[in-house]
mmCIF file of C-alpha atoms in Angstrom:
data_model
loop_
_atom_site.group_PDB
_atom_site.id
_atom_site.type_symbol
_atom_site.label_atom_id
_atom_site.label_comp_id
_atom_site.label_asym_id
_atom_site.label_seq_id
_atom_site.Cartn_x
_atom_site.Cartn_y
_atom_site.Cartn_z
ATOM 1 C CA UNK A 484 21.492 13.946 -3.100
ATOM 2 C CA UNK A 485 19.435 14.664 -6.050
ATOM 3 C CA UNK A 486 15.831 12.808 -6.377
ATOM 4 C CA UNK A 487 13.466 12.455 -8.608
ATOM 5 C CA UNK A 488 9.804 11.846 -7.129
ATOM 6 C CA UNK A 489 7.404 10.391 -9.925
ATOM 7 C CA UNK A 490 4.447 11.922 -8.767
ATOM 8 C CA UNK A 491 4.761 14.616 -6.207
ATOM 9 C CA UNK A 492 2.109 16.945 -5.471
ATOM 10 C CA UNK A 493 -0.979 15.105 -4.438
ATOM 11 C CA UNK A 494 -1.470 13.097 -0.968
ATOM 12 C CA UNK A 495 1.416 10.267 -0.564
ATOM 13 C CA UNK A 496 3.598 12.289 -3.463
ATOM 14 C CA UNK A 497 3.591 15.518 -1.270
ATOM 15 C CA UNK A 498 4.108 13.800 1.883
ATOM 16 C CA UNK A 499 7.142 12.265 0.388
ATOM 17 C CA UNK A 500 8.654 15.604 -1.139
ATOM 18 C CA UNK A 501 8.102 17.419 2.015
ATOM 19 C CA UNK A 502 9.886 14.399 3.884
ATOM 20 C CA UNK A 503 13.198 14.667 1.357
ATOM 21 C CA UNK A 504 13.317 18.589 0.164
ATOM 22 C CA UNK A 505 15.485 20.658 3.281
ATOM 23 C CA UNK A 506 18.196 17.815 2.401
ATOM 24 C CA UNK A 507 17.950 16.963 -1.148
ATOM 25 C CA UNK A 508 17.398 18.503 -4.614
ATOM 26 C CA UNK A 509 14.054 17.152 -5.643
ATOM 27 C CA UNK A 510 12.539 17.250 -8.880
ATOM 28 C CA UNK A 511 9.062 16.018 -9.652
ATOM 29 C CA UNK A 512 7.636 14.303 -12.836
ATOM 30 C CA UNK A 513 4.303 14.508 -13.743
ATOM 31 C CA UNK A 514 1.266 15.943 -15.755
ATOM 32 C CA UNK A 515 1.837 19.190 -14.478
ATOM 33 C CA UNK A 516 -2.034 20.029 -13.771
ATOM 34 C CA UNK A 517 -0.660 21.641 -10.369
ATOM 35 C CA UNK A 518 3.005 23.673 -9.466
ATOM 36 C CA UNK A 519 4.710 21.655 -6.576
ATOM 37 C CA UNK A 520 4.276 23.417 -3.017
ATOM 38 C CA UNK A 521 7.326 24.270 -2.458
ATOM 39 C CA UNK A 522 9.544 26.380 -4.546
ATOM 40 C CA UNK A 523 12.730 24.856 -3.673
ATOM 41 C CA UNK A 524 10.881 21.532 -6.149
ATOM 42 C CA UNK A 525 11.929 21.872 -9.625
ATOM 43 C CA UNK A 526 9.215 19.770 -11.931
ATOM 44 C CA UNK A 527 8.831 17.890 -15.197
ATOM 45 C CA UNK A 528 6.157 17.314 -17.064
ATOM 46 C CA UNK A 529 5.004 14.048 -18.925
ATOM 47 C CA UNK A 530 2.131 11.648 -18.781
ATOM 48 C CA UNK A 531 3.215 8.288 -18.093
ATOM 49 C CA UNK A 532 1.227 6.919 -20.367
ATOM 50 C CA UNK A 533 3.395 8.695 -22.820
ATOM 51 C CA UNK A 534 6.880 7.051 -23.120
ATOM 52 C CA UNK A 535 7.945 9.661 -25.347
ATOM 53 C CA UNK A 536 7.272 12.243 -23.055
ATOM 54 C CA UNK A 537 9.032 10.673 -20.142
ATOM 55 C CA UNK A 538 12.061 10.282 -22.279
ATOM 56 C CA UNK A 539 11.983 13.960 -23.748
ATOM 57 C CA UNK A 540 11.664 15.311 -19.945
ATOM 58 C CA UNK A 541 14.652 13.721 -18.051
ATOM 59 C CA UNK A 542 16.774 13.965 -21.496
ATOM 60 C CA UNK A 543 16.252 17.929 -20.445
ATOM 61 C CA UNK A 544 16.415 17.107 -16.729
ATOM 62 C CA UNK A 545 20.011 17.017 -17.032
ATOM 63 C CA UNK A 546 19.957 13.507 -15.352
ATOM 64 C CA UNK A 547 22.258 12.461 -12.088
ATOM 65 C CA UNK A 548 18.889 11.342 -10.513
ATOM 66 C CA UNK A 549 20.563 9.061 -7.374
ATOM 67 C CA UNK A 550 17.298 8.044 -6.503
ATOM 68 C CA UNK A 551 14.052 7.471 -7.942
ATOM 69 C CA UNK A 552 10.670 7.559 -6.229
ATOM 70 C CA UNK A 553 8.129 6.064 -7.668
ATOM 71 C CA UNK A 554 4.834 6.759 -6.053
ATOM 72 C CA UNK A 555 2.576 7.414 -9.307
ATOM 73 C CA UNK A 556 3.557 3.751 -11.146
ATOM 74 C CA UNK A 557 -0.007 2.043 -11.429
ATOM 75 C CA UNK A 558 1.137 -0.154 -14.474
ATOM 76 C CA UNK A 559 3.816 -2.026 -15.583
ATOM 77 C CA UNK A 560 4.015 0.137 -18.954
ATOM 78 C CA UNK A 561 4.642 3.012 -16.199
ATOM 79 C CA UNK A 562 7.551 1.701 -14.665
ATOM 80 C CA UNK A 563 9.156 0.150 -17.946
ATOM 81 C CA UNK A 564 9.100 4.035 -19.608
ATOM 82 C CA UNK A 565 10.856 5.176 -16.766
ATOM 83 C CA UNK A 566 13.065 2.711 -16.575
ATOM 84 C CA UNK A 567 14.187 2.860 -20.223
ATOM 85 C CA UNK A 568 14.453 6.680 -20.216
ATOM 86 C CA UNK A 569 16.845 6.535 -17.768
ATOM 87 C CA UNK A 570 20.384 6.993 -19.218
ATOM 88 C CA UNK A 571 22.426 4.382 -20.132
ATOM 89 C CA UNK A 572 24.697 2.901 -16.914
ATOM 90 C CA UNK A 573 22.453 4.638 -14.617
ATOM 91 C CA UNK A 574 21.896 2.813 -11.734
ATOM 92 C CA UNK A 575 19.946 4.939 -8.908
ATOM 93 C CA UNK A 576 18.320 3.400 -5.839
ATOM 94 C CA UNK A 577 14.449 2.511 -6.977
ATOM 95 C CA UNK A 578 12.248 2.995 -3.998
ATOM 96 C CA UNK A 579 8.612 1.688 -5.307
ATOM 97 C CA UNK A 580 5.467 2.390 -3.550
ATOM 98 C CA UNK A 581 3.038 -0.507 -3.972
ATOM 99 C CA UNK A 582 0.488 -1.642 -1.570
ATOM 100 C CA UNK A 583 -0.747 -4.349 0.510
ATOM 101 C CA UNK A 584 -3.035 -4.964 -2.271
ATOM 102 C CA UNK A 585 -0.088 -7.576 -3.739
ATOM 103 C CA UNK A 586 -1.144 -9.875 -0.899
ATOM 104 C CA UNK A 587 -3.899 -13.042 -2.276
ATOM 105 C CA UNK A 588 -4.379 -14.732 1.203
ATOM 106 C CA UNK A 589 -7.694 -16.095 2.234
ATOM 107 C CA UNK A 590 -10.017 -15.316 4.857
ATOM 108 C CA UNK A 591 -8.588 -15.435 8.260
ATOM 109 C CA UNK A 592 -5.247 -16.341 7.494
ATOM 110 C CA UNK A 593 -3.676 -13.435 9.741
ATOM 111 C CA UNK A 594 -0.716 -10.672 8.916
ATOM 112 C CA UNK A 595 0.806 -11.033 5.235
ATOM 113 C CA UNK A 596 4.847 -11.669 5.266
ATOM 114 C CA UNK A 597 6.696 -10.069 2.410
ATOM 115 C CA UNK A 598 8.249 -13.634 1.827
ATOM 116 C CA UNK A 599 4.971 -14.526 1.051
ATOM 117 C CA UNK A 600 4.078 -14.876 -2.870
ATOM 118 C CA UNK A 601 2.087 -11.878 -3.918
ATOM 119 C CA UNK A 602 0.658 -11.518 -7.188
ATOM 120 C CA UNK A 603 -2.552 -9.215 -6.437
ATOM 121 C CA UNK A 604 -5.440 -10.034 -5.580
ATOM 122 C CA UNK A 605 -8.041 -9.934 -7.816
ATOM 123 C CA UNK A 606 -10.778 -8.833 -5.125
ATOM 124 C CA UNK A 607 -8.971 -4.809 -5.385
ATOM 125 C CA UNK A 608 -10.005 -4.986 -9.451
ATOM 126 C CA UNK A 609 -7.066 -4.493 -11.337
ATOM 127 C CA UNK A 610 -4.958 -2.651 -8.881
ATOM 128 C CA UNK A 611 -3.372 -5.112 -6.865
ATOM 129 C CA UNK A 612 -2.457 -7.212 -10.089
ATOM 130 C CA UNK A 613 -1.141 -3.940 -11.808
ATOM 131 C CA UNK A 614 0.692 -3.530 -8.496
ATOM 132 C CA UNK A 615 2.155 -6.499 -8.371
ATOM 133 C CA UNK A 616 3.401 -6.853 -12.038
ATOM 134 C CA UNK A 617 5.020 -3.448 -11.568
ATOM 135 C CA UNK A 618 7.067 -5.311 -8.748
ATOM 136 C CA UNK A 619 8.364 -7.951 -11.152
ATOM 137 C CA UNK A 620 8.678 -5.695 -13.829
ATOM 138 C CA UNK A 621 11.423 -3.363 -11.410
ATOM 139 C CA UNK A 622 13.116 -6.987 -9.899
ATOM 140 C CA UNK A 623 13.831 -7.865 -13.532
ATOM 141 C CA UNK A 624 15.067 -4.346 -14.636
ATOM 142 C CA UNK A 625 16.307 -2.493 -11.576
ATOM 143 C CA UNK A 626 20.335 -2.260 -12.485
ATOM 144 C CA UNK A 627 20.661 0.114 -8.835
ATOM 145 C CA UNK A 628 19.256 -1.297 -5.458
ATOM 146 C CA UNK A 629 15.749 -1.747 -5.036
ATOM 147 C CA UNK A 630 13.176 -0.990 -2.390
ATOM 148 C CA UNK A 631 9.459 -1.973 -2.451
ATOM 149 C CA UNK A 632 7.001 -0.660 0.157
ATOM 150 C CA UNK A 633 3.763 -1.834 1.047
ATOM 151 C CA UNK A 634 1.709 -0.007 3.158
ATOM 152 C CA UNK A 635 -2.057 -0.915 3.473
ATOM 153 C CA UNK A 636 -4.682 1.935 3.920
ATOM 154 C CA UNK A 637 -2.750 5.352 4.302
ATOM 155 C CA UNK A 638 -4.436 7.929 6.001
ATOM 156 C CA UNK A 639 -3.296 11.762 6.967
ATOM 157 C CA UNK A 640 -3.781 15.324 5.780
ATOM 158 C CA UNK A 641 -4.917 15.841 2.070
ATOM 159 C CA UNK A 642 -5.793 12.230 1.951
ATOM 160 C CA UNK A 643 -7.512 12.062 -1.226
ATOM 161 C CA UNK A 644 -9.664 9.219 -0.418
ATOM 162 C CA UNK A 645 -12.951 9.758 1.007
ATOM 163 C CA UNK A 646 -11.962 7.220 3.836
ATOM 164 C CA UNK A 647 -11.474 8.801 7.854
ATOM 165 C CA UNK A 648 -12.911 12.515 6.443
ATOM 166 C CA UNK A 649 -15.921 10.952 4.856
ATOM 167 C CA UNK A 650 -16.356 9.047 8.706
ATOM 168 C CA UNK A 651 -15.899 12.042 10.431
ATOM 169 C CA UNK A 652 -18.358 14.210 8.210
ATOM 170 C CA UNK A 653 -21.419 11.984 9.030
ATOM 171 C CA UNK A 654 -20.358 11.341 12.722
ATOM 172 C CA UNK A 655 -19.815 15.421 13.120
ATOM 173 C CA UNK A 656 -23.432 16.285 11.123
ATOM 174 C CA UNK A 657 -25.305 13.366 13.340
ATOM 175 C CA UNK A 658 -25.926 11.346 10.342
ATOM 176 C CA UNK A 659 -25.312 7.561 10.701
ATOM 177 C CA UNK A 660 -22.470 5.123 10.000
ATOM 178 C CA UNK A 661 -23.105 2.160 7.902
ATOM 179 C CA UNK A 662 -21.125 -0.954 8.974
ATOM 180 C CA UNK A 663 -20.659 -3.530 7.193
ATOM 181 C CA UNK A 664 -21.920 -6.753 9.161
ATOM 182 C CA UNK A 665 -20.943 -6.652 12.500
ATOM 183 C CA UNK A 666 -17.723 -4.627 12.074
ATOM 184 C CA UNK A 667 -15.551 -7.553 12.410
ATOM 185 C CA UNK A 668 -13.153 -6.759 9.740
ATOM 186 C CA UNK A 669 -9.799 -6.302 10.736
ATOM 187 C CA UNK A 670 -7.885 -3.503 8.911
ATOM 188 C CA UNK A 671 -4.438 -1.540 9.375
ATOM 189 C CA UNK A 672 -3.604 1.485 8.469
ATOM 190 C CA UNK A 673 0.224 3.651 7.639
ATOM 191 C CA UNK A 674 0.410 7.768 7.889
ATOM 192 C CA UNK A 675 0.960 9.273 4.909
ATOM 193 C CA UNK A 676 4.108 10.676 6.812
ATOM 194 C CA UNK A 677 5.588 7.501 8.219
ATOM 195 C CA UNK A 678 5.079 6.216 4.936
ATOM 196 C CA UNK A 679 7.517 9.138 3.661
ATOM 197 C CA UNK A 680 10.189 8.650 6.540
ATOM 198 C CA UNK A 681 10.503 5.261 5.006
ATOM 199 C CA UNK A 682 10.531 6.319 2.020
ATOM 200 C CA UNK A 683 13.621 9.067 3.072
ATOM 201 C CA UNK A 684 15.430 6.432 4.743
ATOM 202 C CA UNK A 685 15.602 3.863 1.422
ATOM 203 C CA UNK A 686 16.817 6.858 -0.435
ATOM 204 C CA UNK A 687 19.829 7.270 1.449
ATOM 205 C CA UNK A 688 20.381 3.703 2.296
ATOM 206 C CA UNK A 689 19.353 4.384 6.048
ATOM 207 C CA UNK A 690 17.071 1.641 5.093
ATOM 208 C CA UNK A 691 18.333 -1.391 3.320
ATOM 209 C CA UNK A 692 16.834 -2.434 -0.028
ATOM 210 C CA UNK A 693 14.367 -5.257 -0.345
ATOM 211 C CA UNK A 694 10.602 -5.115 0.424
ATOM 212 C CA UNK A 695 8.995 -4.101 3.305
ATOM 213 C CA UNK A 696 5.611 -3.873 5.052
ATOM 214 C CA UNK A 697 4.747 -0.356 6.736
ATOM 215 C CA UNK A 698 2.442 0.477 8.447
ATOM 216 C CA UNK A 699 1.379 0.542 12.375
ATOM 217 C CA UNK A 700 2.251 -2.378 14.239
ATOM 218 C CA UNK A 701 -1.332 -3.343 15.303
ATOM 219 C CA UNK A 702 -4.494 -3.957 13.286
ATOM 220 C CA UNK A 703 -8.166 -3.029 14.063
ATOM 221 C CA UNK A 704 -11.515 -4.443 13.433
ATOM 222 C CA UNK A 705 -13.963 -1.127 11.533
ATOM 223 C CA UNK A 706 -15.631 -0.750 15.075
ATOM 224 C CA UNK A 707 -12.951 -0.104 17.509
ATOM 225 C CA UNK A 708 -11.216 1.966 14.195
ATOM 226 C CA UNK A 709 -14.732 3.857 14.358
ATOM 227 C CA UNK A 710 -14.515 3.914 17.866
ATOM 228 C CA UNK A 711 -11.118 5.421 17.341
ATOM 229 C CA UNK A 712 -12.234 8.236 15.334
ATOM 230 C CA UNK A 713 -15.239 8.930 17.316
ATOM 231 C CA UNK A 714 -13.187 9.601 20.163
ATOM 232 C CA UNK A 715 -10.629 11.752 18.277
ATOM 233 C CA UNK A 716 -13.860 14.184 17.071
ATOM 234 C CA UNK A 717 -15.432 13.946 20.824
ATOM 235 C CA UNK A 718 -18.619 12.685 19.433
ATOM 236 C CA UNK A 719 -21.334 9.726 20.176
ATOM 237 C CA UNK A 720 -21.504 7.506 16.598
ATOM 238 C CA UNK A 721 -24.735 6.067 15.174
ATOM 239 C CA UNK A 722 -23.621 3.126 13.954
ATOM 240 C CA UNK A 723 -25.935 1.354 11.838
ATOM 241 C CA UNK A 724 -25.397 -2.353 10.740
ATOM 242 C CA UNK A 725 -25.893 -2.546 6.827
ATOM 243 C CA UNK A 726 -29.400 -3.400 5.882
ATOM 244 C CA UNK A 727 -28.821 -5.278 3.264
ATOM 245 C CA UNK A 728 -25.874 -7.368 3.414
ATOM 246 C CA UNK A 729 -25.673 -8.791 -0.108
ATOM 247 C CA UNK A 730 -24.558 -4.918 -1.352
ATOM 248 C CA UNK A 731 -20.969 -4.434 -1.465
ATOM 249 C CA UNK A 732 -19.357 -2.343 1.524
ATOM 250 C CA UNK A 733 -17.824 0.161 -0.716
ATOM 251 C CA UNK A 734 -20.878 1.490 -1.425
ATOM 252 C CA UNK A 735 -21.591 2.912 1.729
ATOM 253 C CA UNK A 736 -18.966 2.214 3.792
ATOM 254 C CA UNK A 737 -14.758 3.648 2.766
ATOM 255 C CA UNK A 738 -12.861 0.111 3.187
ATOM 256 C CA UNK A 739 -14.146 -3.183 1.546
ATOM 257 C CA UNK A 740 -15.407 -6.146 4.011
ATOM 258 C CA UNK A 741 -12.760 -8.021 4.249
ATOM 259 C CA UNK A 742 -9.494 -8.268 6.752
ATOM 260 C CA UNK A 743 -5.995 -6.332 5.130
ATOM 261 C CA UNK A 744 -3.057 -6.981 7.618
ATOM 262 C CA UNK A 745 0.038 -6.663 7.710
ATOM 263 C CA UNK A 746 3.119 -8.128 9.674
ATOM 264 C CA UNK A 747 5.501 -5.453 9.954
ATOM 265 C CA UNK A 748 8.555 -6.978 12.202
ATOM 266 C CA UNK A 749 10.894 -6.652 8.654
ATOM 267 C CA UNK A 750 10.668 -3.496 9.220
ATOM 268 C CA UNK A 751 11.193 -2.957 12.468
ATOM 269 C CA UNK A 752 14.152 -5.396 12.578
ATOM 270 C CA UNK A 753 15.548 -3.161 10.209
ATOM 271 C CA UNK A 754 15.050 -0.079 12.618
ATOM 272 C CA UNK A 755 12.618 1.718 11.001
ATOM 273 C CA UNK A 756 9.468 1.040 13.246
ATOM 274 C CA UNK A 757 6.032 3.465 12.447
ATOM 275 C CA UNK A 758 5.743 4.146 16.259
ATOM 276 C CA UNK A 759 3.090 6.903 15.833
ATOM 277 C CA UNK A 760 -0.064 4.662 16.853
ATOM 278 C CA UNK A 761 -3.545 5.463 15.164
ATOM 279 C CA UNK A 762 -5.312 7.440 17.939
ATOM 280 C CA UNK A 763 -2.216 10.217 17.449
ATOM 281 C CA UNK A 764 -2.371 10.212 13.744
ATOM 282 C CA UNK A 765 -6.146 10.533 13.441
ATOM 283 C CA UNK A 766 -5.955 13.802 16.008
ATOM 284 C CA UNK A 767 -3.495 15.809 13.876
ATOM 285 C CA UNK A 768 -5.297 14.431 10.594
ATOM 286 C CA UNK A 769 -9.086 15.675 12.128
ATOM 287 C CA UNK A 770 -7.266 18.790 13.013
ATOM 288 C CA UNK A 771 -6.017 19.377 9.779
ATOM 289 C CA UNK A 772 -9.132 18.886 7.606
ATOM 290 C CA UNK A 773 -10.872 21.093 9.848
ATOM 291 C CA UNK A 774 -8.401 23.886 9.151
ATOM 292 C CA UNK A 775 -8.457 23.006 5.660
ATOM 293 C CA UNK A 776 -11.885 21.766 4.660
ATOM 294 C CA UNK A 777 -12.839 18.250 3.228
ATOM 295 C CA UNK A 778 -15.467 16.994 5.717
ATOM 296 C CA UNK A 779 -18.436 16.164 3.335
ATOM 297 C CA UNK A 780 -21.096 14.322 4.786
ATOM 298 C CA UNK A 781 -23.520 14.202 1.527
ATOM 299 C CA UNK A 782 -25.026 10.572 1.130
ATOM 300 C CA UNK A 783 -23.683 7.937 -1.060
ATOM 301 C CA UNK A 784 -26.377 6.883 -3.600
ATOM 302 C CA UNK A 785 -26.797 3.657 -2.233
ATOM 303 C CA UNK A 786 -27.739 5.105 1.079
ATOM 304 C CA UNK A 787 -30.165 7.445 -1.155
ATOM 305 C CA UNK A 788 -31.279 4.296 -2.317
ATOM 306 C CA UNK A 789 -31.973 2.845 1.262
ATOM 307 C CA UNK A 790 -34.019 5.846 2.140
ATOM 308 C CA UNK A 791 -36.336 5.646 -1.079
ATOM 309 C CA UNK A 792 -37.069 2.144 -0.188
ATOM 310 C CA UNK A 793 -37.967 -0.709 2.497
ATOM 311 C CA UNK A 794 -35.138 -2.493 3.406
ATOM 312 C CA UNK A 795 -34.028 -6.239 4.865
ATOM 313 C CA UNK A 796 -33.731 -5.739 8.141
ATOM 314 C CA UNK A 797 -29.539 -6.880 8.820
ATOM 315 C CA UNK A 798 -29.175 -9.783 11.443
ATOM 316 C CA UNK A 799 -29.825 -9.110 15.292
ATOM 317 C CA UNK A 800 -26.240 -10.408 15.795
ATOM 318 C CA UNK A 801 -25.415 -7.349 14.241
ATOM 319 C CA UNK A 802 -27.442 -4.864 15.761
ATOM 320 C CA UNK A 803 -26.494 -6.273 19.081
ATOM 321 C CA UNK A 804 -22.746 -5.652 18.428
ATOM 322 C CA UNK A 805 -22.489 -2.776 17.032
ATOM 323 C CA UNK A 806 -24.610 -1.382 20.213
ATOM 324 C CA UNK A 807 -26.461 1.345 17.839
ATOM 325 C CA UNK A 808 -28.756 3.714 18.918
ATOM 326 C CA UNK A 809 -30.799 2.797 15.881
ATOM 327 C CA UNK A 810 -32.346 -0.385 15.056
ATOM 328 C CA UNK A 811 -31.817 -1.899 11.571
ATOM 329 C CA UNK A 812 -35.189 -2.140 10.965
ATOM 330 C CA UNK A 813 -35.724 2.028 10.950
ATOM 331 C CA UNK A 814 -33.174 2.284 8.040
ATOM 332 C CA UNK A 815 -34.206 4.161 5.087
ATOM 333 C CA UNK A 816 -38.263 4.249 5.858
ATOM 334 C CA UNK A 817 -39.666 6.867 3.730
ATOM 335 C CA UNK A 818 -39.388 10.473 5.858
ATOM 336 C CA UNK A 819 -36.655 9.553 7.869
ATOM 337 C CA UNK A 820 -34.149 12.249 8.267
ATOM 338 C CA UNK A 821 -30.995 10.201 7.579
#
């Protein structure tokens, strides 16, 4: 089968070309800032932003795509140039990656559904509503079968977000952890390589098309998910409640404070269950970035900021559940060696 991956040769892209290449001719568009990994990848090169450009490289592609992988669409415009550079009566399977980011639920209202509407949420900026009007824009326009995927956090080798390796520097160099409130937040989180199976299986129609939620079949509140990756590095964390709960999580900490779940029985129905559970994946993703490099433990300016300054001490509630060596009141006083 011949497939063309839009994207390709970063984190989820790569993941998903090393999932399809021993049994399909793959061919990458993008910018062409770096050669695909494996030479067995043929590769465009267009911006997205560039309609022309997208047009002009599958023109010389020689076309036949049976399958389209869209992991690089961010905005609607992105989609529609693909979609209208595609020849005329061509009608390949569409397999999108979006995100859980489509989801606008309120607080505590438990796993999303993919029956569920989902027109972003405006708490992930622009991204989950960009997300989301891709979606539409590919239900209106798709003429070949359709496949949507929502994962919520990925994680794995070359992540590219400084999420699990950014936890693991600090934990590794001694430094603390900043956690938002009490770590109460529950979260969920998809390999990048599960994420790719699935991806494989819509391509060939293993998978049936409609949209799906991937991702691990469980969710987990930031302190038994640091708890997780503590174990996984075979080190004692200093977790530190927030001092100053008014500053946004993402400042400090690599996931917002709020709860992204996902029910995931669609999928699993369908037989395509992520069965790897988190402890396994973090292992062989700690493993990797210490072969590889990645593990940067420099502050974040707002805990620069905390040192430089007295702080609000965070509530005892906090302190007490988090079970820190450290007590929120020694945060950032001048001298400290955090």
């Amino acid at each position: 089968m011949k497939v063309l991956v839009l994207g390709g040769t970063r984190f989820i892209g790569r993941a998903v070309v090393d999932a399809l290449v021993d049994d399909h001719r793959v061919t990458v568009l993008n910018r062409g800032t770096r050669p695909p990994a494996d030479p067995r990848v043929a590769q465009l090169r267009a911006d997205r932003n560039e309609p022309a450009q997208v047009a002009a490289a599958l023109r010389g592609s020689g076309g036949g795509f049976e399958a389209v992988v869209d992991v690089s669409g961010l905005e609607a415009g992105q989609v529609r140039g693909v979609l209208d550079a595609l020849p005329p009566g061509a009608a390949p399977r569409y397999v999108f990656v979006s995100s859980a980011a489509v989801y606008r639920r309120p607080p505590g209202a438990g796993p999303a559904r993919e029956d569920e509407p989902a027109p972003g949420d405006p708490v992930w900026g622009e991204y989950g509503t960009d997300k989301a009007a891709c979606e539409r824009l590919l239900a209106e326009r798709c003429a070949g079968p359709l496949t949507v995927l929502r994962p919520p956090y990925v994680y794995g080798p070359r992540n590219t977000e400084q999420r699990e390796q950014f936890l693991w520097a600090r934990m590794l160099a001694g430094r603390p952890v900043f956690v938002p409130g009490a770590g109460e937040s529950r979260v969920q989180f998809c390999h990048a390589e599960d994420l790719a199976r699935t991806v494989r299986a819509a391509c060939t129609g293993e998978l049936a098309a409609g949209t799906y939620n991937v991702g691990e079949g469980r969710d987990h509140s930031f302190l038994e998910y640091l708890d997780l990756l503590a174990t996984v590095a075979g080190v004692t964390p200093d977790l530190v409640p927030a001092p100053d709960q008014q500053v946004p999580a993402r400042e400090y900490f690599p996931f917002r404070r709020l709860d992204l779940t996902l029910d995931t029985a669609r999928l699993t129905a369908a037989g395509h269950p992520v069965e790897r559970e988190l402890a396994a994946g973090l292992a062989g993703t700690l493993d990797w970035f210490r072969a590889h490099g990645g593990l940067d433990d420099r502050p974040t300016p707002r805990e620069l900021s905390w040192r430089a300054a007295p702080v609000r001490q965070a509530p005892s509630g906090a302190a007490v559940q988090l079970a820190s060596r450290r007590t929120a009141s020694a945060v950032g006083e001048p001298g400290s060696t955090l």
